[in-house]
PDB file of C-alpha atoms in Angstrom:
ATOM      1  CA  MET J 295     107.915 120.905 128.993  1.00 94.00           C
ATOM      2  CA  ILE J 296     111.293 122.556 128.677  1.00 95.00           C
ATOM      3  CA  GLY J 297     112.480 125.906 127.504  1.00 94.00           C
ATOM      4  CA  ILE J 298     113.140 126.031 123.782  1.00 94.00           C
ATOM      5  CA  ARG J 299     115.506 128.528 122.105  1.00 94.00           C
ATOM      6  CA  ARG J 300     113.878 130.194 119.227  1.00 96.00           C
ATOM      7  CA  ILE J 301     116.142 130.491 116.230  1.00 96.00           C
ATOM      8  CA  ALA J 302     116.164 133.241 113.563  1.00 96.00           C
ATOM      9  CA  LEU J 303     114.655 132.289 110.073  1.00 96.00           C
ATOM     10  CA  PRO J 304     116.138 132.956 106.627  1.00 96.00           C
ATOM     11  CA  GLY J 305     115.336 136.341 105.234  1.00 96.00           C
ATOM     12  CA  ARG J 306     113.389 135.156 102.272  1.00 96.00           C
ATOM     13  CA  VAL J 307     110.896 133.224 104.675  1.00 97.00           C
ATOM     14  CA  VAL J 308     110.582 136.359 106.898  1.00 97.00           C
ATOM     15  CA  ALA J 309     109.570 138.187 103.894  1.00 97.00           C
ATOM     16  CA  ASP J 310     107.040 135.617 102.918  1.00 97.00           C
ATOM     17  CA  LEU J 311     105.644 135.703 106.515  1.00 97.00           C
ATOM     18  CA  GLU J 312     105.364 139.359 106.444  1.00 97.00           C
ATOM     19  CA  ASP J 313     103.630 139.192 102.938  1.00 97.00           C
ATOM     20  CA  LEU J 314     101.189 136.794 104.058  1.00 97.00           C
ATOM     21  CA  THR J 315     100.308 138.725 107.323  1.00 97.00           C
ATOM     22  CA  ALA J 316      99.723 141.825 105.223  1.00 97.00           C
ATOM     23  CA  ARG J 317      97.161 139.960 103.075  1.00 96.00           C
ATOM     24  CA  ILE J 318      95.006 139.111 106.081  1.00 97.00           C
ATOM     25  CA  PRO J 319      92.053 141.654 106.454  1.00 95.00           C
ATOM     26  CA  SER J 320      91.928 142.771 110.224  1.00 93.00           C
ATOM     27  CA  GLY J 321      90.083 140.138 112.265  1.00 92.00           C
ATOM     28  CA  ASP J 322      89.311 137.873 109.401  1.00 96.00           C
ATOM     29  CA  SER J 323      90.030 134.323 110.745  1.00 96.00           C
ATOM     30  CA  LYS J 324      88.512 132.715 107.845  1.00 97.00           C
ATOM     31  CA  GLU J 325      90.924 134.297 105.461  1.00 97.00           C
ATOM     32  CA  ALA J 326      93.798 133.650 107.684  1.00 97.00           C
ATOM     33  CA  ARG J 327      93.015 130.041 107.868  1.00 97.00           C
ATOM     34  CA  ARG J 328      92.518 129.706 104.120  1.00 97.00           C
ATOM     35  CA  LEU J 329      95.945 131.187 103.635  1.00 97.00           C
ATOM     36  CA  TRP J 330      97.435 129.086 106.127  1.00 97.00           C
ATOM     37  CA  ARG J 331      96.039 126.099 104.338  1.00 96.00           C
ATOM     38  CA  VAL J 332      97.382 127.108 100.728  1.00 97.00           C
ATOM     39  CA  SER J 333     100.897 128.463 101.894  1.00 97.00           C
ATOM     40  CA  ARG J 334     102.420 124.848 101.813  1.00 96.00           C
ATOM     41  CA  ALA J 335     106.004 126.200 101.002  1.00 96.00           C
ATOM     42  CA  VAL J 336     105.830 128.554 104.061  1.00 96.00           C
ATOM     43  CA  ARG J 337     104.580 125.859 106.209  1.00 95.00           C
ATOM     44  CA  ARG J 338     107.405 123.639 105.328  1.00 96.00           C
ATOM     45  CA  SER J 339     109.833 126.255 106.123  1.00 96.00           C
ATOM     46  CA  LEU J 340     108.333 126.811 109.464  1.00 97.00           C
ATOM     47  CA  ARG J 341     108.335 123.114 110.089  1.00 95.00           C
ATOM     48  CA  ALA J 342     111.989 123.022 109.186  1.00 95.00           C
ATOM     49  CA  GLY J 343     112.858 125.875 111.591  1.00 96.00           C
ATOM     50  CA  LEU J 344     110.863 124.244 114.471  1.00 96.00           C
ATOM     51  CA  ASP J 345     112.565 120.760 113.926  1.00 95.00           C
ATOM     52  CA  VAL J 346     115.951 122.534 114.413  1.00 94.00           C
ATOM     53  CA  MET J 347     114.634 124.030 117.817  1.00 94.00           C
ATOM     54  CA  ALA J 348     112.979 120.888 119.180  1.00 93.00           C
ATOM     55  CA  ALA J 349     114.378 118.556 121.513  1.00 89.00           C
ATOM     56  CA  GLY J 350     115.938 115.255 120.549  1.00 88.00           C
ATOM     57  CA  ARG J 351     114.259 113.851 117.290  1.00 87.00           C
ATOM     58  CA  GLY J 352     111.761 116.739 117.137  1.00 92.00           C
ATOM     59  CA  TYR J 353     109.743 116.107 120.185  1.00 94.00           C
ATOM     60  CA  CYS J 354     106.355 117.855 120.740  1.00 95.00           C
ATOM     61  CA  MET J 355     107.143 121.288 122.759  1.00 96.00           C
ATOM     62  CA  TYR J 356     104.174 120.713 124.832  1.00 95.00           C
ATOM     63  CA  CYS J 357     104.304 117.050 126.218  1.00 94.00           C
ATOM     64  CA  GLY J 358     107.916 116.276 125.117  1.00 94.00           C
ATOM     65  CA  ASP J 359     106.745 112.595 124.507  1.00 93.00           C
ATOM     66  CA  GLY J 360     105.203 112.388 121.048  1.00 90.00           C
ATOM     67  CA  LEU J 361     107.231 113.301 117.966  1.00 89.00           C
ATOM     68  CA  GLY J 362     106.096 116.979 116.597  1.00 89.00           C
ATOM     69  CA  SER J 363     103.818 116.249 113.659  1.00 89.00           C
ATOM     70  CA  THR J 364     101.996 119.786 113.403  1.00 93.00           C
ATOM     71  CA  VAL J 365     102.634 123.360 113.436  1.00 95.00           C
ATOM     72  CA  ASP J 366     100.688 124.643 116.232  1.00 95.00           C
ATOM     73  CA  HIS J 367      99.550 128.263 116.616  1.00 96.00           C
ATOM     74  CA  PHE J 368     100.314 129.144 120.391  1.00 97.00           C
ATOM     75  CA  GLU J 369      97.911 131.942 120.144  1.00 96.00           C
ATOM     76  CA  PRO J 370      95.013 130.514 118.163  1.00 96.00           C
ATOM     77  CA  ILE J 371      94.020 131.915 114.661  1.00 96.00           C
ATOM     78  CA  ALA J 372      90.373 132.032 115.925  1.00 94.00           C
ATOM     79  CA  ARG J 373      91.560 134.612 118.724  1.00 94.00           C
ATOM     80  CA  ASN J 374      94.265 136.362 116.791  1.00 96.00           C
ATOM     81  CA  PRO J 375      94.212 136.043 112.798  1.00 97.00           C
ATOM     82  CA  GLY J 376      97.027 138.682 112.532  1.00 96.00           C
ATOM     83  CA  ARG J 377      99.175 136.217 114.141  1.00 97.00           C
ATOM     84  CA  ALA J 378      98.686 133.292 111.851  1.00 97.00           C
ATOM     85  CA  PHE J 379     102.189 133.754 110.190  1.00 98.00           C
ATOM     86  CA  ASP J 380     103.997 135.297 113.164  1.00 98.00           C
ATOM     87  CA  TRP J 381     107.206 133.171 113.674  1.00 98.00           C
ATOM     88  CA  LEU J 382     107.127 133.942 117.427  1.00 97.00           C
ATOM     89  CA  ASN J 383     103.594 132.238 117.432  1.00 97.00           C
ATOM     90  CA  HIS J 384     104.607 128.815 116.167  1.00 97.00           C
ATOM     91  CA  VAL J 385     105.479 125.704 118.192  1.00 96.00           C
ATOM     92  CA  LEU J 386     105.937 122.090 117.295  1.00 96.00           C
ATOM     93  CA  ALA J 387     103.239 119.813 118.752  1.00 95.00           C
ATOM     94  CA  CYS J 388     102.313 116.161 118.467  1.00 94.00           C
ATOM     95  CA  GLU J 389      98.819 115.263 116.956  1.00 90.00           C
ATOM     96  CA  TYR J 390      97.608 114.368 120.348  1.00 91.00           C
ATOM     97  CA  CYS J 391      98.309 117.415 122.258  1.00 93.00           C
ATOM     98  CA  ASN J 392      97.311 119.588 119.273  1.00 89.00           C
ATOM     99  CA  SER J 393      94.033 117.970 118.543  1.00 85.00           C
ATOM    100  CA  HIS J 394      92.812 116.543 121.915  1.00 84.00           C
ATOM    101  CA  HIS J 395      94.080 119.080 124.528  1.00 88.00           C
ATOM    102  CA  LYS J 396      95.324 122.559 123.547  1.00 90.00           C
ATOM    103  CA  ARG J 397      93.233 122.808 120.413  1.00 86.00           C
ATOM    104  CA  ASP J 398      91.958 126.558 120.422  1.00 90.00           C
ATOM    105  CA  LEU J 399      92.076 126.954 123.993  1.00 93.00           C
ATOM    106  CA  PHE J 400      94.117 130.180 125.201  1.00 95.00           C
ATOM    107  CA  PRO J 401      93.160 131.277 128.834  1.00 96.00           C
ATOM    108  CA  VAL J 402      94.067 134.734 129.656  1.00 95.00           C
ATOM    109  CA  ASP J 403      94.207 136.956 132.702  1.00 95.00           C
ATOM    110  CA  ALA J 404      92.092 140.163 133.498  1.00 93.00           C
ATOM    111  CA  ASP J 405      94.356 142.133 131.326  1.00 94.00           C
ATOM    112  CA  GLY J 406      94.333 139.777 128.300  1.00 92.00           C
ATOM    113  CA  ASN J 407      97.930 138.354 129.005  1.00 94.00           C
ATOM    114  CA  SER J 408      98.371 134.570 128.221  1.00 96.00           C
ATOM    115  CA  LEU J 409      97.916 132.082 131.096  1.00 97.00           C
ATOM    116  CA  LEU J 410      99.847 129.441 129.059  1.00 97.00           C
ATOM    117  CA  ILE J 411     103.438 128.986 129.208  1.00 97.00           C
ATOM    118  CA  ASP J 412     105.172 129.620 125.951  1.00 96.00           C
ATOM    119  CA  PRO J 413     108.089 127.209 125.912  1.00 96.00           C
ATOM    120  CA  THR J 414     109.916 129.381 123.375  1.00 96.00           C
ATOM    121  CA  ALA J 415     109.716 132.705 125.374  1.00 95.00           C
ATOM    122  CA  GLU J 416     110.092 131.565 128.934  1.00 96.00           C
ATOM    123  CA  ASP J 417     111.410 128.716 131.307  1.00 95.00           C
ATOM    124  CA  PRO J 418     108.621 126.395 132.080  1.00 96.00           C
ATOM    125  CA  LEU J 419     110.343 125.494 135.311  1.00 93.00           C
ATOM    126  CA  ASP J 420     109.572 128.840 136.748  1.00 95.00           C
ATOM    127  CA  HIS J 421     106.011 127.847 136.633  1.00 97.00           C
ATOM    128  CA  LEU J 422     106.016 123.964 137.020  1.00 97.00           C
ATOM    129  CA  PHE J 423     107.694 121.679 139.457  1.00 97.00           C
ATOM    130  CA  LEU J 424     108.185 117.963 138.301  1.00 97.00           C
ATOM    131  CA  VAL J 425     107.622 115.595 141.221  1.00 96.00           C
ATOM    132  CA  LEU J 426     110.298 113.032 139.957  1.00 95.00           C
ATOM    133  CA  SER J 427     108.708 109.972 142.152  1.00 93.00           C
ATOM    134  CA  ILE J 428     105.505 109.973 140.362  1.00 95.00           C
ATOM    135  CA  GLY J 429     106.303 111.914 137.075  1.00 96.00           C
ATOM    136  CA  THR J 430     103.467 114.519 137.588  1.00 97.00           C
ATOM    137  CA  TYR J 431     103.589 118.209 137.629  1.00 97.00           C
ATOM    138  CA  ARG J 432     102.492 120.661 140.204  1.00 98.00           C
ATOM    139  CA  PRO J 433     101.967 124.283 139.567  1.00 98.00           C
ATOM    140  CA  LEU J 434     103.999 127.025 141.003  1.00 97.00           C
ATOM    141  CA  THR J 435     102.032 129.801 139.467  1.00 97.00           C
ATOM    142  CA  GLU J 436      98.596 130.308 137.941  1.00 97.00           C
ATOM    143  CA  LYS J 437     100.271 130.049 134.593  1.00 97.00           C
ATOM    144  CA  GLY J 438     101.565 126.764 135.574  1.00 97.00           C
ATOM    145  CA  GLU J 439      98.116 125.577 136.659  1.00 97.00           C
ATOM    146  CA  GLN J 440      96.492 126.546 133.469  1.00 97.00           C
ATOM    147  CA  THR J 441      99.181 124.991 131.309  1.00 97.00           C
ATOM    148  CA  ILE J 442      98.944 121.774 133.054  1.00 97.00           C
ATOM    149  CA  GLU J 443      94.943 121.740 132.657  1.00 96.00           C
ATOM    150  CA  VAL J 444      95.053 123.006 128.823  1.00 95.00           C
ATOM    151  CA  CYS J 445      97.879 120.837 127.741  1.00 95.00           C
ATOM    152  CA  GLY J 446      97.133 117.683 129.686  1.00 95.00           C
ATOM    153  CA  LEU J 447     100.508 117.559 131.154  1.00 96.00           C
ATOM    154  CA  ASN J 448      99.791 115.011 133.803  1.00 97.00           C
ATOM    155  CA  ARG J 449      97.896 112.666 131.790  1.00 95.00           C
ATOM    156  CA  ALA J 450      98.562 109.048 132.909  1.00 95.00           C
ATOM    157  CA  GLN J 451     100.749 107.952 130.037  1.00 94.00           C
ATOM    158  CA  LEU J 452     102.975 110.956 130.508  1.00 96.00           C
ATOM    159  CA  ALA J 453     103.528 110.427 134.229  1.00 96.00           C
ATOM    160  CA  ARG J 454     104.464 106.868 133.614  1.00 96.00           C
ATOM    161  CA  GLY J 455     106.799 107.835 130.805  1.00 96.00           C
ATOM    162  CA  ARG J 456     108.586 110.366 133.098  1.00 96.00           C
ATOM    163  CA  GLU J 457     108.852 107.838 135.996  1.00 94.00           C
ATOM    164  CA  THR J 458     110.845 105.531 133.460  1.00 94.00           C
ATOM    165  CA  ALA J 459     112.684 108.399 132.358  1.00 95.00           C
ATOM    166  CA  VAL J 460     113.982 109.162 135.913  1.00 95.00           C
ATOM    167  CA  ASN J 461     115.555 105.795 136.080  1.00 94.00           C
ATOM    168  CA  GLN J 462     117.093 106.019 132.351  1.00 95.00           C
ATOM    169  CA  VAL J 463     118.518 109.313 133.047  1.00 96.00           C
ATOM    170  CA  GLY J 464     120.255 108.250 136.336  1.00 95.00           C
ATOM    171  CA  ALA J 465     121.615 105.164 134.418  1.00 95.00           C
ATOM    172  CA  LEU J 466     122.807 107.248 131.484  1.00 96.00           C
ATOM    173  CA  VAL J 467     124.566 110.025 133.731  1.00 96.00           C
ATOM    174  CA  THR J 468     126.330 107.029 135.686  1.00 96.00           C
ATOM    175  CA  GLY J 469     127.487 105.451 132.431  1.00 96.00           C
ATOM    176  CA  TRP J 470     128.597 108.903 131.237  1.00 96.00           C
ATOM    177  CA  TRP J 471     130.824 109.337 134.407  1.00 95.00           C
ATOM    178  CA  THR J 472     132.176 105.802 134.048  1.00 96.00           C
ATOM    179  CA  ALA J 473     133.305 106.510 130.325  1.00 96.00           C
ATOM    180  CA  ARG J 474     134.877 109.657 131.507  1.00 95.00           C
ATOM    181  CA  GLU J 475     136.790 108.147 134.181  1.00 95.00           C
ATOM    182  CA  LEU J 476     137.991 105.436 131.681  1.00 96.00           C
ATOM    183  CA  GLY J 477     138.943 108.087 129.291  1.00 95.00           C
ATOM    184  CA  ASP J 478     136.530 106.755 126.654  1.00 96.00           C
ATOM    185  CA  ASP J 479     135.596 109.885 124.885  1.00 94.00           C
ATOM    186  CA  VAL J 480     133.544 108.289 122.197  1.00 95.00           C
ATOM    187  CA  LYS J 481     131.285 106.479 124.644  1.00 95.00           C
ATOM    188  CA  ARG J 482     131.062 109.701 127.011  1.00 94.00           C
ATOM    189  CA  ARG J 483     129.931 111.799 124.127  1.00 93.00           C
ATOM    190  CA  ALA J 484     127.458 108.924 122.973  1.00 94.00           C
ATOM    191  CA  MET J 485     125.975 109.003 126.502  1.00 94.00           C
ATOM    192  CA  ALA J 486     125.560 112.779 126.522  1.00 94.00           C
ATOM    193  CA  TRP J 487     123.849 112.667 123.131  1.00 93.00           C
ATOM    194  CA  THR J 488     121.449 109.825 124.282  1.00 94.00           C
ATOM    195  CA  LEU J 489     120.630 111.937 127.356  1.00 94.00           C
ATOM    196  CA  LEU J 490     119.467 114.669 124.936  1.00 92.00           C
ATOM    197  CA  ASP J 491     117.898 112.500 122.451  1.00 91.00           C
ATOM    198  CA  GLN J 492     115.515 110.604 124.450  1.00 90.00           C
ATOM    199  CA  PRO J 493     111.738 111.775 124.955  1.00 91.00           C
ATOM    200  CA  HIS J 494     110.623 113.517 128.271  1.00 93.00           C
ATOM    201  CA  ALA J 495     113.820 116.075 128.153  1.00 93.00           C
ATOM    202  CA  ASP J 496     111.751 117.654 130.985  1.00 95.00           C
ATOM    203  CA  VAL J 497     113.014 114.861 133.304  1.00 96.00           C
ATOM    204  CA  LEU J 498     116.503 115.713 132.632  1.00 95.00           C
ATOM    205  CA  HIS J 499     116.156 119.331 132.967  1.00 95.00           C
ATOM    206  CA  ALA J 500     114.015 118.844 136.255  1.00 96.00           C
ATOM    207  CA  MET J 501     116.877 116.395 137.572  1.00 96.00           C
ATOM    208  CA  LEU J 502     119.489 118.914 136.825  1.00 95.00           C
ATOM    209  CA  ARG J 503     117.798 121.784 138.568  1.00 95.00           C
ATOM    210  CA  GLN J 504     116.596 119.803 141.560  1.00 96.00           C
ATOM    211  CA  ALA J 505     120.112 118.239 142.249  1.00 95.00           C
ATOM    212  CA  GLY J 506     121.126 121.929 143.168  1.00 93.00           C
ATOM    213  CA  MET J 507     118.268 122.709 145.328  1.00 94.00           C
ATOM    214  CA  PRO J 508     118.091 122.465 149.106  1.00 92.00           C
ATOM    215  CA  GLY J 509     116.540 119.154 149.951  1.00 92.00           C
ATOM    216  CA  ALA J 510     118.093 117.340 147.130  1.00 94.00           C
ATOM    217  CA  ARG J 511     118.875 114.341 149.224  1.00 93.00           C
ATOM    218  CA  ALA J 512     115.174 113.730 149.806  1.00 93.00           C
ATOM    219  CA  VAL J 513     114.345 114.146 146.083  1.00 92.00           C
ATOM    220  CA  PHE J 514     117.070 111.580 145.042  1.00 93.00           C
ATOM    221  CA  ARG J 515     116.555 109.440 148.135  1.00 90.00           C
ATOM    222  CA  ALA J 516     120.017 110.055 149.672  1.00 88.00           C
ATOM    223  CA  ASP J 517     121.790 108.994 146.408  1.00 93.00           C
ATOM    224  CA  ASP J 518     124.617 111.386 147.045  1.00 94.00           C
ATOM    225  CA  GLU J 519     126.776 110.003 144.031  1.00 94.00           C
ATOM    226  CA  LEU J 520     123.868 110.846 141.507  1.00 95.00           C
ATOM    227  CA  ILE J 521     123.384 114.226 143.119  1.00 95.00           C
ATOM    228  CA  ASP J 522     127.079 115.043 142.727  1.00 95.00           C
ATOM    229  CA  LEU J 523     127.215 113.700 139.157  1.00 95.00           C
ATOM    230  CA  LEU J 524     124.083 115.758 138.109  1.00 96.00           C
ATOM    231  CA  ARG J 525     125.840 118.866 139.708  1.00 95.00           C
ATOM    232  CA  ALA J 526     129.232 118.235 137.839  1.00 94.00           C
ATOM    233  CA  PRO J 527     130.085 121.058 135.470  1.00 94.00           C
ATOM    234  CA  GLU J 528     131.596 118.529 133.109  1.00 94.00           C
ATOM    235  CA  LEU J 529     128.314 117.137 132.554  1.00 94.00           C
ATOM    236  CA  ALA J 530     126.767 120.477 131.848  1.00 93.00           C
ATOM    237  CA  GLU J 531     129.620 121.110 129.483  1.00 92.00           C
ATOM    238  CA  ASP J 532     129.288 117.722 127.597  1.00 93.00           C
ATOM    239  CA  LEU J 533     125.441 118.432 127.250  1.00 91.00           C
ATOM    240  CA  GLN J 534     125.999 121.916 125.796  1.00 87.00           C
ATOM    241  CA  LEU J 535     128.623 120.653 123.327  1.00 69.00           C
ATOM    242  CA  SER J 536     126.263 117.866 122.195  1.00 61.00           C
ATOM    243  CA  GLY J 537     123.662 120.496 121.309  1.00 57.00           C
ATOM    244  CA  GLY J 538     121.616 120.774 124.290  1.00 56.00           C
ATOM    245  CA  ALA J 539     119.871 123.741 125.898  1.00 53.00           C
ATOM    246  CA  VAL J 540     120.210 122.672 129.493  1.00 51.00           C
TER     247      VAL J 540
END
C-alpha cells in the first residue's frame, strides 16, 4: 500500500455529487445504494478520476497488485450512507480486495475514528513496515495491524509478488544508472517509467525509504551500490518527472 495523491474533480462532477448527496434521506443506506446503482455517469466520472490517481496502469489502492476494477467506498455505505457520493471516500480497488477482504468491514477506535489506513489521506508507511526479504508487512501501529488484517495485505500471493518485485526493482535501478552513465536519456526515462508502471509499487516506495534508514546495509545485505543508487537524488528526480509520487 502506498500513499496516493487525491486530485480535484471537474466542477460539474462536484455539483452532481453534491446533488446526489442531498437526495439521500438521513441514515437511509437502502436509498443511498439505489442512487449509487443508477448513477452510472457519476460512477464513470469517479472511476476516471481514480484511474488518474492510481499507481501504474490503475492498480488497486489496497493491495497494489490487481488492476482496479471497482470504485470502493472507504467508509462503507452501510455505516455512513451520507458519504456514498463523497469524493474523499472513494478508492480504486480490485475485485478480490473489495469482495473477499475489505467488503463492509470498517474497524474504529473508542472515539469512532477509522482504524483503516486511507491511502489517499495519509502515508501508509507511517503505519506499515515492509519486510523486503519475505514480502510481508509488519504493523507499526494499531491502524497498521487492522489494515493488514482487513485488507489481507499479507496473503501468500502478495508476499510472493513482492519478493519478486524486490529483485525487479533492484535490476531496474541498476539499469537506470547504467543508462544515465552512458548518456542514454531515452533508456533512462524508460527505466524510470517501468519502475513506476510495475505492480507492487509499495516495494519501490519501501526500498527508497529503507535505503535512507540506519541499518540499510543489513536490509539490503550489504549491497552498498544499490543503497547508493536508491539514495541518489537523480533517481528521485527522474521518478517525479515520470509522474511518480515517490
